[in-house]
Structure formats: structure tokens, C-alpha cells
Amino acid sequence: MTESEVDLQTEQYERHREAGKILAQVREETAERVEVGVSHLEIAQYAEDRIRELGGKPAFPVNISIDEEAAHATPSIGDETTFGEEMINLDIGVHIDGWLADTAITVDLSGNPELAEASEQALEAAIDVTEPGIETGEIGAEIEDVIDGYGYNPVVNLTGHGLGHWEQHTSPNIPNRAVSQGTTLEVGDVVAIEPFATDGGGKVTEGATEEIFSLEREGSVRNRQAREALEQITEEFRTLPFATRWLETDRAEMALRRLKRNNIVHGYPVLQEDDGFLVSQKEHTVIITEDGCEVTTASAGRQ
């Protein structure tokens, strides 16, 4: 399809925009509620409930990443963890009929504002150059240049990504560093640009904790709780990620263990830098337009 044939006013793009508008509001409201002593579970449930109140649905569980954590951390059932003087990343998603928006923001309670600023300014620089015909490696170069300028490292094994229908991560990947081979963006592409900055080495590894899962394949199980969980997963979440705490069956953890053992669902381990280091994150969703890009998750008033 040529650029002139892409209609950015179709229902698909309107759903992306609607999801982004809801998400921008929820991101700001949620970030304002993050304070020392507030519980992770309270913040996650506030954001997820607010999304539903505004007419959307969570595209994935609210990620609440602390200090060295970068992604896939979300509260467990009955979680009593509270915020301290830490670096806190909130990664939130909304979908409307499976059309997605994805955003993230760092709330710094750790006293390291420049690290939070590095990822924020890297995102601004990336958005400024994003237009049809640009290669994703060039966007990565902008991100890397800004973060390097602050004296930090980009997290090189995490990337931005495309957003599909009922798919949170699709091609193309948007790297957080310069790469020689990338994908050329075209009018109509919907992508999440997602810089991560760190005072560590710039590579994350898998931790031991898993609270987020998604459907791997269709299957059948004998256990009642596992069957109930699978029915909810396939009907409500489809292929989108979900949290253990979202499952309505009793003994949800046991049900998920059975589904995972049968390769029906797979988990997302928490991704983290080495202990003692910090990670910041900022993310927007954009639609590639004929003259640049449209930021669907921008706060009201952003140009």
C-alpha cells in the first residue's frame, strides 16, 4: 500500500487514538499518586480500574519496576509492598477492541532526576526525527546519543516495538542504540518508542519472579481451576498479557502452574539490571503520518 492509500481516519486508527487519550490521562493521574508508603497493588489497581472507567481495557498488567528492574514487574495477589525512596517506572497499556496504546513514565523518589531526564529527553529526540522513510536504527542512534550525553547507558537489549491487533509486541523493533540494519517506517505504522537509561552496564537479565503471563496455544486440562482460568484467558485476554491477580478462579497460582507445565501459557520473568544500579524509562505510542508522526499518548496540551 502506498502512502497516499493509507487512510488514517479509519476505525482502526480512531481506536488507537481513543486508547491513547485514555492512557495519557491515566498515566498522569497514576503518577501523581505514587508516594513513599503507598502500596504497589493500590497503584496498579487504581490505574487498571481507571482505564475501565474511561471506556478502555488494560492491554497488559500495569508494570511497576523498582530501581534495577526494567520490565515485567507487577504486584502479586495480596501484595503488600510499598514504595520507598526509589526509582519507579510505570508502564501502562490500554486497548479498545484490541487496538492498543502503550506508555511509560519514571517517577523518581530516589534523588536521581538526571537519570529520569535522560530517558525523557531521549524519547523527545526520537519523536522529533520519526517520520516516513526513516530507518529504525536512526531512531536508535538519536536515543543513544542523548543518553550518552547524560553520562548514562541505554539498555541495549530492550527495544520499542510495533503494536498490532490484539498483539502488544510486533515488528518493527525500535532499538535504543544505533544499528546498521533496521526497518524503514511507513505511513500508517503504529509503534511504541521506549528508551531505557541506566547507570549500569546497559543489559538486563531475567530475574526469578513471574507474575505476568500470556496464552501460548490452545489446549485442554483436566483440573477445574486450570480450566476456569483458561476459559477466562481465552475469552477476556486472548493473546494479550495478564496478571495472576486478574484470574477469578480460586488457587490461581496453582492453575497457572498447570497451564505453564502444559505449554498453554508462558510467563514473563522480571527483567533487571545488576543489583545496585537504576533504570529509567519513558515511552509514547505514535502513528506514522505523511509529514511526521502523531503521538497518541501525549498529555493534553502537548504540541
mmCIF file of N, CA and C in Angstrom, residues 11-27 47 51 55-63 90-105 161-170 189-194 240-241 246 281 283-287 294-299:
data_model
loop_
_atom_site.group_PDB
_atom_site.id
_atom_site.type_symbol
_atom_site.label_atom_id
_atom_site.label_comp_id
_atom_site.label_asym_id
_atom_site.label_seq_id
_atom_site.Cartn_x
_atom_site.Cartn_y
_atom_site.Cartn_z
ATOM 1 N N GLU A 11 -11.480 3.199 11.321
ATOM 2 C CA GLU A 11 -11.828 2.794 12.680
ATOM 3 C C GLU A 11 -10.615 2.300 13.450
ATOM 4 N N GLN A 12 -9.714 1.585 12.793
ATOM 5 C CA GLN A 12 -8.513 1.090 13.460
ATOM 6 C C GLN A 12 -7.742 2.230 14.114
ATOM 7 N N TYR A 13 -7.466 3.280 13.352
ATOM 8 C CA TYR A 13 -6.655 4.379 13.880
ATOM 9 C C TYR A 13 -7.427 5.198 14.903
ATOM 10 N N GLU A 14 -8.729 5.313 14.718
ATOM 11 C CA GLU A 14 -9.527 6.014 15.723
ATOM 12 C C GLU A 14 -9.505 5.265 17.056
ATOM 13 N N ARG A 15 -9.496 3.935 16.989
ATOM 14 C CA ARG A 15 -9.395 3.135 18.218
ATOM 15 C C ARG A 15 -8.026 3.327 18.871
ATOM 16 N N HIS A 16 -6.975 3.355 18.068
ATOM 17 C CA HIS A 16 -5.640 3.636 18.611
ATOM 18 C C HIS A 16 -5.629 4.997 19.321
ATOM 19 N N ARG A 17 -6.241 5.989 18.681
ATOM 20 C CA ARG A 17 -6.256 7.332 19.270
ATOM 21 C C ARG A 17 -7.072 7.368 20.560
ATOM 22 N N GLU A 18 -8.206 6.692 20.546
ATOM 23 C CA GLU A 18 -9.053 6.650 21.736
ATOM 24 C C GLU A 18 -8.317 5.984 22.897
ATOM 25 N N ALA A 19 -7.634 4.875 22.592
ATOM 26 C CA ALA A 19 -6.848 4.201 23.622
ATOM 27 C C ALA A 19 -5.745 5.106 24.148
ATOM 28 N N GLY A 20 -5.103 5.839 23.250
ATOM 29 C CA GLY A 20 -4.033 6.739 23.660
ATOM 30 C C GLY A 20 -4.510 7.883 24.528
ATOM 31 N N LYS A 21 -5.667 8.427 24.210
ATOM 32 C CA LYS A 21 -6.219 9.526 25.009
ATOM 33 C C LYS A 21 -6.530 9.067 26.428
ATOM 34 N N ILE A 22 -7.146 7.897 26.547
ATOM 35 C CA ILE A 22 -7.418 7.333 27.876
ATOM 36 C C ILE A 22 -6.107 7.113 28.625
ATOM 37 N N LEU A 23 -5.142 6.564 27.916
ATOM 38 C CA LEU A 23 -3.879 6.206 28.551
ATOM 39 C C LEU A 23 -3.113 7.426 29.040
ATOM 40 N N ALA A 24 -3.126 8.506 28.271
ATOM 41 C CA ALA A 24 -2.436 9.722 28.699
ATOM 42 C C ALA A 24 -3.003 10.235 30.014
ATOM 43 N N GLN A 25 -4.322 10.216 30.131
ATOM 44 C CA GLN A 25 -4.960 10.679 31.359
ATOM 45 C C GLN A 25 -4.628 9.762 32.533
ATOM 46 N N VAL A 26 -4.702 8.459 32.297
ATOM 47 C CA VAL A 26 -4.437 7.505 33.383
ATOM 48 C C VAL A 26 -2.977 7.576 33.809
ATOM 49 N N ARG A 27 -2.058 7.731 32.858
ATOM 50 C CA ARG A 27 -0.639 7.840 33.206
ATOM 51 C C ARG A 27 -0.391 9.007 34.154
ATOM 52 N N ALA A 47 -4.882 2.281 38.465
ATOM 53 C CA ALA A 47 -4.701 2.528 37.034
ATOM 54 C C ALA A 47 -5.591 1.613 36.201
ATOM 55 N N ILE A 51 -8.744 2.870 33.841
ATOM 56 C CA ILE A 51 -8.824 2.574 32.408
ATOM 57 C C ILE A 51 -10.227 2.094 32.055
ATOM 58 N N GLY A 55 -13.548 3.788 29.690
ATOM 59 C CA GLY A 55 -14.043 3.144 28.491
ATOM 60 C C GLY A 55 -13.069 2.249 27.760
ATOM 61 N N GLY A 56 -11.890 2.026 28.350
ATOM 62 C CA GLY A 56 -10.923 1.122 27.750
ATOM 63 C C GLY A 56 -10.771 -0.146 28.554
ATOM 64 N N LYS A 57 -9.802 -0.947 28.171
ATOM 65 C CA LYS A 57 -9.423 -2.128 28.933
ATOM 66 C C LYS A 57 -7.905 -2.169 29.020
ATOM 67 N N PRO A 58 -7.361 -2.669 30.138
ATOM 68 C CA PRO A 58 -5.904 -2.779 30.225
ATOM 69 C C PRO A 58 -5.365 -3.702 29.133
ATOM 70 N N ALA A 59 -4.343 -3.251 28.425
ATOM 71 C CA ALA A 59 -3.718 -4.082 27.392
ATOM 72 C C ALA A 59 -2.741 -5.076 27.990
ATOM 73 N N PHE A 60 -2.299 -4.806 29.200
ATOM 74 C CA PHE A 60 -1.424 -5.699 29.951
ATOM 75 C C PHE A 60 -1.424 -5.199 31.397
ATOM 76 N N PRO A 61 -0.984 -6.017 32.343
ATOM 77 C CA PRO A 61 -0.948 -5.553 33.734
ATOM 78 C C PRO A 61 -0.016 -4.357 33.888
ATOM 79 N N VAL A 62 -0.392 -3.416 34.725
ATOM 80 C CA VAL A 62 0.487 -2.283 34.989
ATOM 81 C C VAL A 62 1.833 -2.800 35.498
ATOM 82 N N ASN A 63 2.900 -2.404 34.786
ATOM 83 C CA ASN A 63 4.253 -2.754 35.231
ATOM 84 C C ASN A 63 4.733 -1.694 36.205
ATOM 85 N N LEU A 90 6.530 3.265 35.692
ATOM 86 C CA LEU A 90 5.166 2.818 35.456
ATOM 87 C C LEU A 90 4.983 2.612 33.964
ATOM 88 N N ASP A 91 4.664 1.392 33.551
ATOM 89 C CA ASP A 91 4.430 1.067 32.147
ATOM 90 C C ASP A 91 2.984 0.581 32.052
ATOM 91 N N ILE A 92 2.174 1.287 31.266
ATOM 92 C CA ILE A 92 0.725 1.065 31.263
ATOM 93 C C ILE A 92 0.243 0.945 29.824
ATOM 94 N N GLY A 93 -0.726 0.061 29.589
ATOM 95 C CA GLY A 93 -1.277 -0.111 28.250
ATOM 96 C C GLY A 93 -2.799 -0.126 28.265
ATOM 97 N N VAL A 94 -3.384 0.337 27.177
ATOM 98 C CA VAL A 94 -4.841 0.357 27.005
ATOM 99 C C VAL A 94 -5.165 -0.225 25.633
ATOM 100 N N HIS A 95 -6.265 -0.963 25.561
ATOM 101 C CA HIS A 95 -6.757 -1.331 24.237
ATOM 102 C C HIS A 95 -8.251 -1.033 24.127
ATOM 103 N N ILE A 96 -8.650 -0.728 22.906
ATOM 104 C CA ILE A 96 -10.057 -0.581 22.526
ATOM 105 C C ILE A 96 -10.307 -1.597 21.418
ATOM 106 N N ASP A 97 -11.100 -2.610 21.720
ATOM 107 C CA ASP A 97 -11.384 -3.667 20.741
ATOM 108 C C ASP A 97 -10.105 -4.272 20.168
ATOM 109 N N GLY A 98 -9.054 -4.374 21.001
ATOM 110 C CA GLY A 98 -7.803 -4.985 20.577
ATOM 111 C C GLY A 98 -6.806 -4.044 19.934
ATOM 112 N N TRP A 99 -7.194 -2.777 19.712
ATOM 113 C CA TRP A 99 -6.265 -1.782 19.160
ATOM 114 C C TRP A 99 -5.606 -1.052 20.324
ATOM 115 N N LEU A 100 -4.283 -0.970 20.316
ATOM 116 C CA LEU A 100 -3.527 -0.668 21.526
ATOM 117 C C LEU A 100 -2.878 0.708 21.557
ATOM 118 N N ALA A 101 -2.585 1.113 22.795
ATOM 119 C CA ALA A 101 -1.669 2.213 23.081
ATOM 120 C C ALA A 101 -0.817 1.787 24.275
ATOM 121 N N ASP A 102 0.426 2.266 24.316
ATOM 122 C CA ASP A 102 1.407 1.820 25.304
ATOM 123 C C ASP A 102 2.210 3.047 25.731
ATOM 124 N N THR A 103 2.414 3.208 27.040
ATOM 125 C CA THR A 103 3.152 4.379 27.514
ATOM 126 C C THR A 103 3.876 4.035 28.797
ATOM 127 N N ALA A 104 4.890 4.832 29.127
ATOM 128 C CA ALA A 104 5.615 4.634 30.386
ATOM 129 C C ALA A 104 6.167 5.967 30.865
ATOM 130 N N ILE A 105 6.358 6.028 32.182
ATOM 131 C CA ILE A 105 6.900 7.234 32.811
ATOM 132 C C ILE A 105 7.692 6.830 34.043
ATOM 133 N N HIS A 161 8.682 -1.098 19.876
ATOM 134 C CA HIS A 161 8.053 -2.172 19.109
ATOM 135 C C HIS A 161 6.807 -1.678 18.390
ATOM 136 N N GLY A 162 6.396 -2.450 17.406
ATOM 137 C CA GLY A 162 5.120 -2.201 16.770
ATOM 138 C C GLY A 162 3.977 -2.665 17.649
ATOM 139 N N LEU A 163 2.782 -2.151 17.351
ATOM 140 C CA LEU A 163 1.565 -2.541 18.068
ATOM 141 C C LEU A 163 0.557 -3.075 17.050
ATOM 142 N N GLY A 164 0.150 -4.327 17.237
ATOM 143 C CA GLY A 164 -0.787 -4.940 16.307
ATOM 144 C C GLY A 164 -2.175 -5.057 16.914
ATOM 145 N N HIS A 165 -3.046 -5.785 16.233
ATOM 146 C CA HIS A 165 -4.399 -6.018 16.727
ATOM 147 C C HIS A 165 -4.363 -7.217 17.664
ATOM 148 N N TRP A 166 -4.632 -6.980 18.935
ATOM 149 C CA TRP A 166 -4.505 -7.988 19.985
ATOM 150 C C TRP A 166 -3.062 -8.476 20.144
ATOM 151 N N GLU A 167 -2.106 -7.704 19.673
ATOM 152 C CA GLU A 167 -0.694 -8.060 19.815
ATOM 153 C C GLU A 167 0.063 -6.873 20.387
ATOM 154 N N GLN A 168 0.643 -7.080 21.572
ATOM 155 C CA GLN A 168 1.337 -5.980 22.233
ATOM 156 C C GLN A 168 2.702 -5.702 21.617
ATOM 157 N N HIS A 169 3.376 -6.739 21.146
ATOM 158 C CA HIS A 169 4.708 -6.567 20.564
ATOM 159 C C HIS A 169 4.730 -7.187 19.175
ATOM 160 N N THR A 170 4.864 -6.339 18.148
ATOM 161 C CA THR A 170 5.016 -6.809 16.779
ATOM 162 C C THR A 170 6.215 -6.097 16.161
ATOM 163 N N ASP A 189 2.162 3.001 10.049
ATOM 164 C CA ASP A 189 2.759 2.170 11.098
ATOM 165 C C ASP A 189 2.401 2.741 12.474
ATOM 166 N N VAL A 190 2.131 1.865 13.420
ATOM 167 C CA VAL A 190 1.870 2.260 14.805
ATOM 168 C C VAL A 190 2.956 1.621 15.657
ATOM 169 N N VAL A 191 3.761 2.465 16.301
ATOM 170 C CA VAL A 191 4.910 1.957 17.054
ATOM 171 C C VAL A 191 4.995 2.624 18.425
ATOM 172 N N ALA A 192 5.552 1.884 19.369
ATOM 173 C CA ALA A 192 5.867 2.414 20.689
ATOM 174 C C ALA A 192 7.373 2.636 20.750
ATOM 175 N N ILE A 193 7.779 3.863 21.017
ATOM 176 C CA ILE A 193 9.198 4.215 21.169
ATOM 177 C C ILE A 193 9.482 4.271 22.663
ATOM 178 N N GLU A 194 10.543 3.568 23.107
ATOM 179 C CA GLU A 194 10.637 3.226 24.527
ATOM 180 C C GLU A 194 12.085 3.257 25.024
ATOM 181 N N LEU A 240 -3.240 -11.179 24.718
ATOM 182 C CA LEU A 240 -2.599 -10.105 25.474
ATOM 183 C C LEU A 240 -2.129 -10.609 26.839
ATOM 184 N N PRO A 241 -1.084 -10.001 27.397
ATOM 185 C CA PRO A 241 -0.591 -10.418 28.712
ATOM 186 C C PRO A 241 -1.612 -10.143 29.822
ATOM 187 N N TRP A 246 -5.403 -11.189 38.156
ATOM 188 C CA TRP A 246 -6.607 -10.950 37.356
ATOM 189 C C TRP A 246 -7.500 -12.182 37.262
ATOM 190 N N GLN A 281 12.771 4.993 32.410
ATOM 191 C CA GLN A 281 12.039 4.606 31.207
ATOM 192 C C GLN A 281 11.046 5.702 30.837
ATOM 193 N N GLU A 283 8.069 6.300 27.495
ATOM 194 C CA GLU A 283 7.512 5.668 26.299
ATOM 195 C C GLU A 283 6.265 6.409 25.827
ATOM 196 N N HIS A 284 6.173 6.539 24.508
ATOM 197 C CA HIS A 284 4.954 7.015 23.853
ATOM 198 C C HIS A 284 4.618 6.098 22.676
ATOM 199 N N THR A 285 3.347 6.080 22.318
ATOM 200 C CA THR A 285 2.893 5.422 21.101
ATOM 201 C C THR A 285 2.679 6.474 20.022
ATOM 202 N N VAL A 286 3.139 6.180 18.806
ATOM 203 C CA VAL A 286 2.989 7.126 17.707
ATOM 204 C C VAL A 286 2.425 6.421 16.476
ATOM 205 N N ILE A 287 1.687 7.188 15.675
ATOM 206 C CA ILE A 287 1.243 6.754 14.350
ATOM 207 C C ILE A 287 2.079 7.520 13.327
ATOM 208 N N GLU A 294 2.248 11.201 14.782
ATOM 209 C CA GLU A 294 1.230 11.670 15.726
ATOM 210 C C GLU A 294 1.396 10.892 17.035
ATOM 211 N N VAL A 295 1.593 11.613 18.138
ATOM 212 C CA VAL A 295 1.788 10.965 19.430
ATOM 213 C C VAL A 295 0.405 10.743 20.053
ATOM 214 N N THR A 296 -0.034 9.504 20.079
ATOM 215 C CA THR A 296 -1.395 9.226 20.568
ATOM 216 C C THR A 296 -1.485 9.276 22.079
ATOM 217 N N THR A 297 -0.350 9.131 22.775
ATOM 218 C CA THR A 297 -0.355 9.088 24.244
ATOM 219 C C THR A 297 0.146 10.392 24.860
ATOM 220 N N ALA A 298 0.141 11.465 24.085
ATOM 221 C CA ALA A 298 0.599 12.759 24.600
ATOM 222 C C ALA A 298 -0.398 13.296 25.621
ATOM 223 N N SER A 299 0.123 13.980 26.634
ATOM 224 C CA SER A 299 -0.739 14.657 27.591
ATOM 225 C C SER A 299 -1.458 15.808 26.909
#
